[in-house]
mmCIF file of C-alpha atoms in Angstrom:
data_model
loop_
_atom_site.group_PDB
_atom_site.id
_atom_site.type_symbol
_atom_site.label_atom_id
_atom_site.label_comp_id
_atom_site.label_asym_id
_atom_site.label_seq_id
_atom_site.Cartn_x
_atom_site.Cartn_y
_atom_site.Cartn_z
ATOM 1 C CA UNK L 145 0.000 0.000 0.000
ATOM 2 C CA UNK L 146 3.183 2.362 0.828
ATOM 3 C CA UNK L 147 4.880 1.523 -2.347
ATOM 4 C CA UNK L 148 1.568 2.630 -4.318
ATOM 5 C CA UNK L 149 1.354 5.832 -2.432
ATOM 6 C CA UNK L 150 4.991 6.324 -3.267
ATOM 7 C CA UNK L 151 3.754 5.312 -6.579
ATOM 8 C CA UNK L 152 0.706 7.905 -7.301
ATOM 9 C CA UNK L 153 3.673 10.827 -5.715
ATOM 10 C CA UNK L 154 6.175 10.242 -8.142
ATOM 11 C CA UNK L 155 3.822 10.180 -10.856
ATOM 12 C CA UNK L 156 1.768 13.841 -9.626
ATOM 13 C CA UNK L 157 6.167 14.918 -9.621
ATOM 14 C CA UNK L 158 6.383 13.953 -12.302
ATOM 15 C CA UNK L 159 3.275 15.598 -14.207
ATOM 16 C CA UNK L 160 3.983 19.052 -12.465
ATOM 17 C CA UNK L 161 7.604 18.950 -13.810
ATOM 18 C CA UNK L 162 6.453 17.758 -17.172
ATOM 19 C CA UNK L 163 3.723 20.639 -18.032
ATOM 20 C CA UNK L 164 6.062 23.742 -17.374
ATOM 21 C CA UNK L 165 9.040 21.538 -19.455
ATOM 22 C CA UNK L 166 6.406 20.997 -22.306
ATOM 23 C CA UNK L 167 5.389 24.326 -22.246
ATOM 24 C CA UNK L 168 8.642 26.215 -22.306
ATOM 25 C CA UNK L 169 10.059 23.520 -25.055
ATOM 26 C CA UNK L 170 7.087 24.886 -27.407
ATOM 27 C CA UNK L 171 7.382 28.508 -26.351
ATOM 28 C CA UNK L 172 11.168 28.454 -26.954
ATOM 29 C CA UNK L 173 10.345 28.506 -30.748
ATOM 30 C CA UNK L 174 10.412 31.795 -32.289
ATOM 31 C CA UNK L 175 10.596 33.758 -35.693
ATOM 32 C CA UNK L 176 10.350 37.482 -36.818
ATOM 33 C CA UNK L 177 8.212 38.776 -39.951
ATOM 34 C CA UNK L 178 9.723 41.235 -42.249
ATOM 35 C CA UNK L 179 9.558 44.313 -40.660
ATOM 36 C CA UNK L 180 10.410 43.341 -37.022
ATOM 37 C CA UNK L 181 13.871 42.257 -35.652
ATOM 38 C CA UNK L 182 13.984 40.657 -32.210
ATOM 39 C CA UNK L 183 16.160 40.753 -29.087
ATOM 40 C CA UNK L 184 16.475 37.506 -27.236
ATOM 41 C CA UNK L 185 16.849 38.033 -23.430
ATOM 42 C CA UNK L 186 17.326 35.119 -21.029
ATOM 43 C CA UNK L 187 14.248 33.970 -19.059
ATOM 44 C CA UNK L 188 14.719 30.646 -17.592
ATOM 45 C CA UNK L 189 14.619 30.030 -13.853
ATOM 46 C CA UNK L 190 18.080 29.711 -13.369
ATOM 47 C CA UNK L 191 19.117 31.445 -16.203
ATOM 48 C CA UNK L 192 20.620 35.426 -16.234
ATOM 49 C CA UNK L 193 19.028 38.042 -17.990
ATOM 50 C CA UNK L 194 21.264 38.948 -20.011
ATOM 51 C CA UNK L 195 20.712 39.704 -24.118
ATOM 52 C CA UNK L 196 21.100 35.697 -25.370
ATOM 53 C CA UNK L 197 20.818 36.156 -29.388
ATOM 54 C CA UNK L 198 19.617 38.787 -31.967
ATOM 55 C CA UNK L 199 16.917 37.180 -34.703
ATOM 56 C CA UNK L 200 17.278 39.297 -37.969
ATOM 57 C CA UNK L 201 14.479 40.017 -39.779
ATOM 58 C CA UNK L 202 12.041 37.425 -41.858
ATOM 59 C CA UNK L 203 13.725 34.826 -40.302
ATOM 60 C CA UNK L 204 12.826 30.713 -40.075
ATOM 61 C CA UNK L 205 11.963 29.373 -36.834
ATOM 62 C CA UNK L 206 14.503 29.601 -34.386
ATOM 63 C CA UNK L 207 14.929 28.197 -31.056
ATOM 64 C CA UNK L 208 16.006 30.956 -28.384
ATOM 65 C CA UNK L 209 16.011 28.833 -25.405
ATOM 66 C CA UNK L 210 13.503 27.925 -22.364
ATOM 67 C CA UNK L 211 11.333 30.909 -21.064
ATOM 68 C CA UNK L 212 13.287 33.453 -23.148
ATOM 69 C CA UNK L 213 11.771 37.030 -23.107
ATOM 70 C CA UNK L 214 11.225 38.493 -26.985
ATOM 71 C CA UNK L 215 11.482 41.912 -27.740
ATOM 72 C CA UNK L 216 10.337 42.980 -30.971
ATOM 73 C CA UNK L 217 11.407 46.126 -32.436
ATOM 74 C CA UNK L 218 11.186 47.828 -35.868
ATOM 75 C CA UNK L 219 13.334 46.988 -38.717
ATOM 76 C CA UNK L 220 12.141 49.467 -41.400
ATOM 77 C CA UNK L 221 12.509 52.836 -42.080
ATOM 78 C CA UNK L 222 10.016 54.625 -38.955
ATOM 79 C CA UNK L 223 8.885 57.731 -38.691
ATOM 80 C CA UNK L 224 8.019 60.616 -36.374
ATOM 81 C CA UNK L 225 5.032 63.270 -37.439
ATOM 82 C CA UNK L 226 4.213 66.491 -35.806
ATOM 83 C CA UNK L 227 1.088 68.075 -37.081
ATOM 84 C CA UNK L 228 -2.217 70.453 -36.407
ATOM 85 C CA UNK L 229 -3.992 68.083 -38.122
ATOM 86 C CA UNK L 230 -4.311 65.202 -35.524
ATOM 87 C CA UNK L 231 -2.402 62.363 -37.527
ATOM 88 C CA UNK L 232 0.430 62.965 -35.852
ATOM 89 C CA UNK L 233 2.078 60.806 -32.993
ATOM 90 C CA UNK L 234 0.401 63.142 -30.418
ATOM 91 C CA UNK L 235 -3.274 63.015 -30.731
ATOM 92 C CA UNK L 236 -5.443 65.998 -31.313
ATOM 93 C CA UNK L 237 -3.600 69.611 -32.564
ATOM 94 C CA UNK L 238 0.480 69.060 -32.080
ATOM 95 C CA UNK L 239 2.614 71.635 -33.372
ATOM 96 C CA UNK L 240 6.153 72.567 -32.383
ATOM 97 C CA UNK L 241 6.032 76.024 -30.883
ATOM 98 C CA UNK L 242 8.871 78.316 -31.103
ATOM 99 C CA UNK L 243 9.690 81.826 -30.485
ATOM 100 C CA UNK L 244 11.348 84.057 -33.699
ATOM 101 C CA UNK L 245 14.233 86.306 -33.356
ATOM 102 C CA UNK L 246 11.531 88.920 -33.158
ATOM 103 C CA UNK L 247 9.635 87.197 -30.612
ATOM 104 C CA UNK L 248 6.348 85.664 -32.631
ATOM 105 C CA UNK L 249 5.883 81.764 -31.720
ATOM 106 C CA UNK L 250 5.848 80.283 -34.918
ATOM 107 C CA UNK L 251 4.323 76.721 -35.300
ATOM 108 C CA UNK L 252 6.622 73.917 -36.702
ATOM 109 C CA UNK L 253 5.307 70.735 -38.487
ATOM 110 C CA UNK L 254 7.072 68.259 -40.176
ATOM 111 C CA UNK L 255 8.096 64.844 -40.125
ATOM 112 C CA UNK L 256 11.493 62.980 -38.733
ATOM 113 C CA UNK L 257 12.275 59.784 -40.496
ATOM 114 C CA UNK L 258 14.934 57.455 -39.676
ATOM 115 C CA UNK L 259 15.770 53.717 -39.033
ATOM 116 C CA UNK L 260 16.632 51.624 -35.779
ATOM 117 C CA UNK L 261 20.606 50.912 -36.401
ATOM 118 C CA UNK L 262 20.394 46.928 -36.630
ATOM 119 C CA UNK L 263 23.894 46.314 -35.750
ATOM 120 C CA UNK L 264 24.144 43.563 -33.524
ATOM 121 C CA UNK L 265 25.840 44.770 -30.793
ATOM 122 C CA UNK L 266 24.122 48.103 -30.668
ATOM 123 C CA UNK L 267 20.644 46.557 -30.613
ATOM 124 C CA UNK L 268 22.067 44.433 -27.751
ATOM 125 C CA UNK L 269 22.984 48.112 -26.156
ATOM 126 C CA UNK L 270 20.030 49.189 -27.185
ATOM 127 C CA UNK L 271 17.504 46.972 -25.600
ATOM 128 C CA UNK L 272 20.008 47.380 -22.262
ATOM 129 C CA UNK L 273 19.811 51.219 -22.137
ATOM 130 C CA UNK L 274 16.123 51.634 -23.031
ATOM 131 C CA UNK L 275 14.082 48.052 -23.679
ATOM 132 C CA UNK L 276 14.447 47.258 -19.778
ATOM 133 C CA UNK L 277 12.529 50.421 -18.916
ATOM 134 C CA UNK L 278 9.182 51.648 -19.306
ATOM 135 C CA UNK L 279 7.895 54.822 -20.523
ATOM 136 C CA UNK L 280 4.873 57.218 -20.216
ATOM 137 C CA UNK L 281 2.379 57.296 -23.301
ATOM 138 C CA UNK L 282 0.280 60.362 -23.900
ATOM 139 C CA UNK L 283 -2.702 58.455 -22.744
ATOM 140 C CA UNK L 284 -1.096 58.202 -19.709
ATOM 141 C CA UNK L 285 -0.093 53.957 -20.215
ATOM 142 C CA UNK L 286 3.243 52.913 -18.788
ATOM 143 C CA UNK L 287 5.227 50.991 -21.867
ATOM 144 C CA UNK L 288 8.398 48.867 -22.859
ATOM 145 C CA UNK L 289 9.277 50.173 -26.073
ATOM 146 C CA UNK L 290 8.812 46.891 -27.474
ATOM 147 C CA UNK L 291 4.837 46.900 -26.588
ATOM 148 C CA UNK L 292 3.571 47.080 -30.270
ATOM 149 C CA UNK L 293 3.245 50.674 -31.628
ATOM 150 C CA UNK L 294 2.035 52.057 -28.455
ATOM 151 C CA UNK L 295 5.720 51.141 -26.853
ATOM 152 C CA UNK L 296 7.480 52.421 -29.641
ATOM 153 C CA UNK L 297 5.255 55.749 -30.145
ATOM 154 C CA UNK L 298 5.996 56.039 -25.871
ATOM 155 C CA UNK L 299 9.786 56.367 -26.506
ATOM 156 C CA UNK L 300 9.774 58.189 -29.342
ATOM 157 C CA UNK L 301 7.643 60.741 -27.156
ATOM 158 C CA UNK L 302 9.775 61.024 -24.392
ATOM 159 C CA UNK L 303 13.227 60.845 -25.482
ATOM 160 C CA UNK L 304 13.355 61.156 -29.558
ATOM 161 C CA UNK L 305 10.854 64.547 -29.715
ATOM 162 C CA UNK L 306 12.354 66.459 -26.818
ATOM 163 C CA UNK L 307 15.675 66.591 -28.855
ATOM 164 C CA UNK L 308 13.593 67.646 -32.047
ATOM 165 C CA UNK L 309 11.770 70.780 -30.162
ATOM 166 C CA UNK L 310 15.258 71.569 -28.786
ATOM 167 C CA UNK L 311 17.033 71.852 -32.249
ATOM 168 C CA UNK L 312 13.814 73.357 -34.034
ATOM 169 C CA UNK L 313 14.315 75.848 -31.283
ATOM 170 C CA UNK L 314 18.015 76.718 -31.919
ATOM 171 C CA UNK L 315 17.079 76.881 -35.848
ATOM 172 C CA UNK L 316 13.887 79.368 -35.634
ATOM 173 C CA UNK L 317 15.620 81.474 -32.808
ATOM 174 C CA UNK L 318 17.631 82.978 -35.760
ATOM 175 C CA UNK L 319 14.948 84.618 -37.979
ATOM 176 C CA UNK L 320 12.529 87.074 -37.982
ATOM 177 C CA UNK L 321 9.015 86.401 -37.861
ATOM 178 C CA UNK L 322 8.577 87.838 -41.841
ATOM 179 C CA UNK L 323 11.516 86.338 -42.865
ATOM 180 C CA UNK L 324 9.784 82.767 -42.730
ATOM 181 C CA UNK L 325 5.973 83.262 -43.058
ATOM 182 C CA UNK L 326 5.603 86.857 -45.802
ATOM 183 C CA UNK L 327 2.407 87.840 -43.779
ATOM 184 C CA UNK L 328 3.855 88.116 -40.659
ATOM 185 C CA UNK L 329 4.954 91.791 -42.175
ATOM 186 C CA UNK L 330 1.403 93.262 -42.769
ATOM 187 C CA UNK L 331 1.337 93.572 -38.613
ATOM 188 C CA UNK L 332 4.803 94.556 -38.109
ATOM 189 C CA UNK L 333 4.272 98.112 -40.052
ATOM 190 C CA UNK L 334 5.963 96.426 -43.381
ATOM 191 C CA UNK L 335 4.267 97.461 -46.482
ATOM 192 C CA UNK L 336 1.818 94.758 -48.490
ATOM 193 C CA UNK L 337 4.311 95.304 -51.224
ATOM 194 C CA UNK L 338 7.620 94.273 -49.157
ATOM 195 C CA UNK L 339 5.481 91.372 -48.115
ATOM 196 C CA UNK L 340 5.228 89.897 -51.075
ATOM 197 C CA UNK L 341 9.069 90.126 -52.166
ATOM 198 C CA UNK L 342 9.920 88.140 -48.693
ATOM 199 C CA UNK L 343 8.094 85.828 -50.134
ATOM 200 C CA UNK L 344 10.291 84.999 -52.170
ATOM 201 C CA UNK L 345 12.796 84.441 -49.429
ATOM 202 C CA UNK L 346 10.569 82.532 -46.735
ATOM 203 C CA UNK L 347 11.003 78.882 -49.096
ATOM 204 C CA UNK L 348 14.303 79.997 -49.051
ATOM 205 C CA UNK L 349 14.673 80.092 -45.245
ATOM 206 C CA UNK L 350 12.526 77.125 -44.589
ATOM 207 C CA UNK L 351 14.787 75.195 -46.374
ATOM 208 C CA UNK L 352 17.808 76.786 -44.437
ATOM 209 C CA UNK L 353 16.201 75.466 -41.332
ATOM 210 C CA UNK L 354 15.290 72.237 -42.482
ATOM 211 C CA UNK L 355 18.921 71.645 -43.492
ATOM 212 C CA UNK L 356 20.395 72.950 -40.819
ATOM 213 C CA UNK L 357 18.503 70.600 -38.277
ATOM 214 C CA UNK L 358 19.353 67.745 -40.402
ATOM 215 C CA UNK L 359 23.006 68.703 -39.665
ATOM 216 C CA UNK L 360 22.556 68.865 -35.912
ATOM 217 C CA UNK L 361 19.835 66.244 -35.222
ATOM 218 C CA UNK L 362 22.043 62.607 -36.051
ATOM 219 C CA UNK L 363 24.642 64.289 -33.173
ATOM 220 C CA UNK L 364 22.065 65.903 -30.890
ATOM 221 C CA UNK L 365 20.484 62.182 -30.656
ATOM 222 C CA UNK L 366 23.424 60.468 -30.560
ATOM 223 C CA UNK L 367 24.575 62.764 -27.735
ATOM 224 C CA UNK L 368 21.312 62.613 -25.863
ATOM 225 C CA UNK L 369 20.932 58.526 -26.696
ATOM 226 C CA UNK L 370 24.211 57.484 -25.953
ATOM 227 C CA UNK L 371 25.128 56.191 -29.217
ATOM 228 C CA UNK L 372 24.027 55.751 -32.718
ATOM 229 C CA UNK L 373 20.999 53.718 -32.197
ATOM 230 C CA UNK L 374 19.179 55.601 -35.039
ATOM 231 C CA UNK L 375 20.827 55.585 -38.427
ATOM 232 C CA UNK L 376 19.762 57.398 -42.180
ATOM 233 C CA UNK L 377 17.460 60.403 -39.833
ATOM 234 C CA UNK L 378 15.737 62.954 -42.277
ATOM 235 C CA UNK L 379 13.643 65.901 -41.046
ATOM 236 C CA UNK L 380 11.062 67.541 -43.614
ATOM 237 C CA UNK L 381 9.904 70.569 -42.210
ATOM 238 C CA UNK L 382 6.529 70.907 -44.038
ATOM 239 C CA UNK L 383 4.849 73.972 -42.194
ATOM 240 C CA UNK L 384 5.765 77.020 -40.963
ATOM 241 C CA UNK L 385 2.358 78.719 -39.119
ATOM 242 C CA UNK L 386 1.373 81.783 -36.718
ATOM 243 C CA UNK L 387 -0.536 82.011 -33.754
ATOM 244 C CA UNK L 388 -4.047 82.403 -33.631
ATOM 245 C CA UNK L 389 -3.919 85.882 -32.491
ATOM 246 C CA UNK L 390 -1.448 86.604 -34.807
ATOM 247 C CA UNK L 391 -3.165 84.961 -37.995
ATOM 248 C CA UNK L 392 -6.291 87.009 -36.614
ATOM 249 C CA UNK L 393 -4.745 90.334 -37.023
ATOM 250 C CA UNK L 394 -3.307 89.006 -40.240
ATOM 251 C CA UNK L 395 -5.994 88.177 -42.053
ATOM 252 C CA UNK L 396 -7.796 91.949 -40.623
ATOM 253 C CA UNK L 397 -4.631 93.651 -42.216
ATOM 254 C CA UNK L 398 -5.266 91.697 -45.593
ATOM 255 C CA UNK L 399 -9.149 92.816 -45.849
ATOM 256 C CA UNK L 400 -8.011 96.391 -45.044
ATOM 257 C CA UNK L 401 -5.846 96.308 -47.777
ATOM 258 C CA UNK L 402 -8.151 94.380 -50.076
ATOM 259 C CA UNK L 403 -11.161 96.913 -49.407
ATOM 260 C CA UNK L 404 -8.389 99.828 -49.669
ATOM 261 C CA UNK L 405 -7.324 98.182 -53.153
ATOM 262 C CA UNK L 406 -11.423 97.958 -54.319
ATOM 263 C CA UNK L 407 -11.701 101.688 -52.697
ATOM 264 C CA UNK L 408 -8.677 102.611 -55.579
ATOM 265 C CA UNK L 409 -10.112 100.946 -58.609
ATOM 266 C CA UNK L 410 -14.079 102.538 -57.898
ATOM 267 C CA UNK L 411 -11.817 105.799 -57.423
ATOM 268 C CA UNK L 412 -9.830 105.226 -60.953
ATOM 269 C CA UNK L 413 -13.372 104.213 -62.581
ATOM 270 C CA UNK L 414 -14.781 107.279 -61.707
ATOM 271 C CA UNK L 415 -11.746 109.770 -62.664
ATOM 272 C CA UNK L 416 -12.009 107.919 -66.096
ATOM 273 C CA UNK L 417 -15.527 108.184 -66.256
ATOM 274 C CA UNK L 418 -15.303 111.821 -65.564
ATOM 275 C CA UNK L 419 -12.758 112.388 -68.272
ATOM 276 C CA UNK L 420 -14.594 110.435 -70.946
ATOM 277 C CA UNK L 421 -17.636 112.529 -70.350
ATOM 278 C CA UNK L 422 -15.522 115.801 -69.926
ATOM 279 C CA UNK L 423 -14.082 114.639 -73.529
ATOM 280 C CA UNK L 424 -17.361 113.708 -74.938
ATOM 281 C CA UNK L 425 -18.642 117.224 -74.224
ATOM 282 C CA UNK L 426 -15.606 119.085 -75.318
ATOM 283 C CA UNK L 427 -16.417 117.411 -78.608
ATOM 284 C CA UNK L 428 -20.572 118.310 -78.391
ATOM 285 C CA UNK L 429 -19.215 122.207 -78.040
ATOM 286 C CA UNK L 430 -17.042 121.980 -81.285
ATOM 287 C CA UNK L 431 -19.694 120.084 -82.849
ATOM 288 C CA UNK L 432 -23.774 121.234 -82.126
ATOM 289 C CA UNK L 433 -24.507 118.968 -84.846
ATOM 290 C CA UNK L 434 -22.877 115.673 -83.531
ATOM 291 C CA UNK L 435 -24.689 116.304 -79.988
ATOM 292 C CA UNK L 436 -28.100 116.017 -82.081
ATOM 293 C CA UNK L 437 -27.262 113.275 -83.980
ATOM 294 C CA UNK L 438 -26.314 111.035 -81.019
ATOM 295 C CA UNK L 439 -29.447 112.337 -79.097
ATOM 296 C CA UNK L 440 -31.293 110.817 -82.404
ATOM 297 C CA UNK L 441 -29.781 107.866 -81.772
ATOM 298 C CA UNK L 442 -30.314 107.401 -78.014
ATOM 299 C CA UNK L 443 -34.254 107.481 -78.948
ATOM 300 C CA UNK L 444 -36.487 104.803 -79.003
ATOM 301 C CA UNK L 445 -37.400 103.028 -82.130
ATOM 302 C CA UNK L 446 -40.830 104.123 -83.581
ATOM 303 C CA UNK L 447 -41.155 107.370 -82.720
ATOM 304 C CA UNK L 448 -42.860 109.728 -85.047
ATOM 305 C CA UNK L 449 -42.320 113.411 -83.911
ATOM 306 C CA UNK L 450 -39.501 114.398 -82.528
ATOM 307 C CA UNK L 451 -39.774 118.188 -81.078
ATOM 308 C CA UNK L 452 -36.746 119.308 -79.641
ATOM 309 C CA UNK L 453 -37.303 122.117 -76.878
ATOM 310 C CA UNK L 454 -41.009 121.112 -76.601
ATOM 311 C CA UNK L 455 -41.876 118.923 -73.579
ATOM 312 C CA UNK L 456 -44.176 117.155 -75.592
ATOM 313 C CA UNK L 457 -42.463 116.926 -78.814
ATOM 314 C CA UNK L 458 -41.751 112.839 -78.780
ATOM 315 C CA UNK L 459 -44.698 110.868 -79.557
ATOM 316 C CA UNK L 460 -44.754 107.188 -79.155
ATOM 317 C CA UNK L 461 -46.620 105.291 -82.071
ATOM 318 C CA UNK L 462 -49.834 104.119 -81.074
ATOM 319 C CA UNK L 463 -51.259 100.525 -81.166
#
């Protein structure tokens, strides 16, 4: 009866050591798709947690080892949008907001695109310096960067856009209001016509800017990150915009000057009115005869007595 009991023990042993075993043998079976690249960490109960292996991209199954934590990140080119429009990483209006030389905050929008640097090695760094740490999304969520897009959008948030603001800042900080948005000038006593030859120069500028933060932002985020964890980075600055006071008092200047411009032309109308009729008279003096015939002509058709100096001379043609 002992030896059965002894029996029915080893065999319950055994099961609970068996399920775990059977479950971490078929969950130590991995592969990536063709936009994702994984991390391999060490998971097992006696095991470290250190980085194990690095899966590359598309890859076949691959075994990564009992209880292994997977973290997933992107392997294609990413990007990073900041718009008023509300498709932007930040939801609702998100706009970058900067002061001039001249002190106007100007709104920035544009786009940062880049790639995670797949190197072996510095995804290993990688995951150590930022994938064992969670981060705050704008909804408020708590995220490893390697929790799907809401991870990813999380980081990018709180360490990739701070950098971003900072250099858009340096950039702006070095031109006047006018010199990037033309209308800026109809409120800072600049005439409508000097507005529209900055125009000419505010693409000019943009693109100044643009390049410039291209120039700074691979070493600003290498500074800030620690190393080059982002490769191939491209800003497009795509909009350059005033505040809402500011565009207010804009767009009041341009309907003064649109109703002063319609004030001009009914004034030049009228002056050449006055001088065709002034002309047309001068002619009626030197010619009595050509002021009767076109006083013929302005009468209706039928008429069959024509009196001139009579008030009754014109009779209609009865029916």
């Amino acid at each position: 009866m002992r030896v059965r009991k002894w029996a029915i023990l080893a065999v319950i042993v055994a099961i609970v050591a068996a399920v775990p075993t059977v479950i971490g043998a078929f969950g130590g079976f991995e592969r990536t798709g063709g936009g994702e690249v994984a991390v391999i960490r060490n998971g097992g109960l006696l095991d470290d947690n250190r980085v194990r292996q690095i899966i590359e991209p598309g890859s076949s199954v691959t075994w990564i080892g009992w209880w292994s934590q997977v973290h997933r990140y992107p392997a294609q080119q990413r990007y990073y949008t900041i718009t008023s429009s509300g498709g932007g990483e930040r939801s609702g209006v998100d706009v970058v907001t900067v002061p001039s030389s001249d002190g106007v905050n100007m709104g920035i929008e544009g786009t940062l695109y880049f790639n995670l640097n797949l190197d072996h090695e510095t995804l290993k760094s990688f995951d150590d310096k930022f994938g064992t740490r969670k981060f705050r999304a704008t909804g408020g969520g708590m995220y490893f960067p390697w929790d799907n897009d809401e991870g990813w959008s999380a980081f990018l948030d709180q360490i990739i856009r701070p950098v971003i603001d900072n250099d858009l800042r340096s950039q702006v900080n070095s031109f006047r209001c006018a010199e990037l948005v033309s209308s800026c000038s109809l409120v800072q006593n600049t005439s409508a016509r000097q507005a529209g030859l900055q125009q000419l120069g505010n693409n000019a500028n943009i693109a100044k800017i643009q390049n410039a933060v291209n120039t700074s932002l691979s070493e600003d985020l290498k500074s800030t990150l620690g190393a080059e964890y982002l490769t191939n980075i491209h800003f497009n600055l795509s909009r350059v915009t005033l505040p809402k006071q500011v565009q207010d008092a804009v767009d009041q200047a341009q309907a003064a000057f649109a109703k002063v411009t319609e004030a001009q032309a009914k004034v030049a109308q009228a002056r050449a009115e006055a001088d065709a009729n002034k002309a047309r008279q001068d002619g009626y003096n030197k010619c009595p005869t050509c002021a009767e015939i076109e006083k013929l002509k302005a009468l209706p058709q039928g008429i069959t007595v024509y009196a001139p100096g009579n008030s009754g001379g014109v009779a209609l043609p009865t029916r």
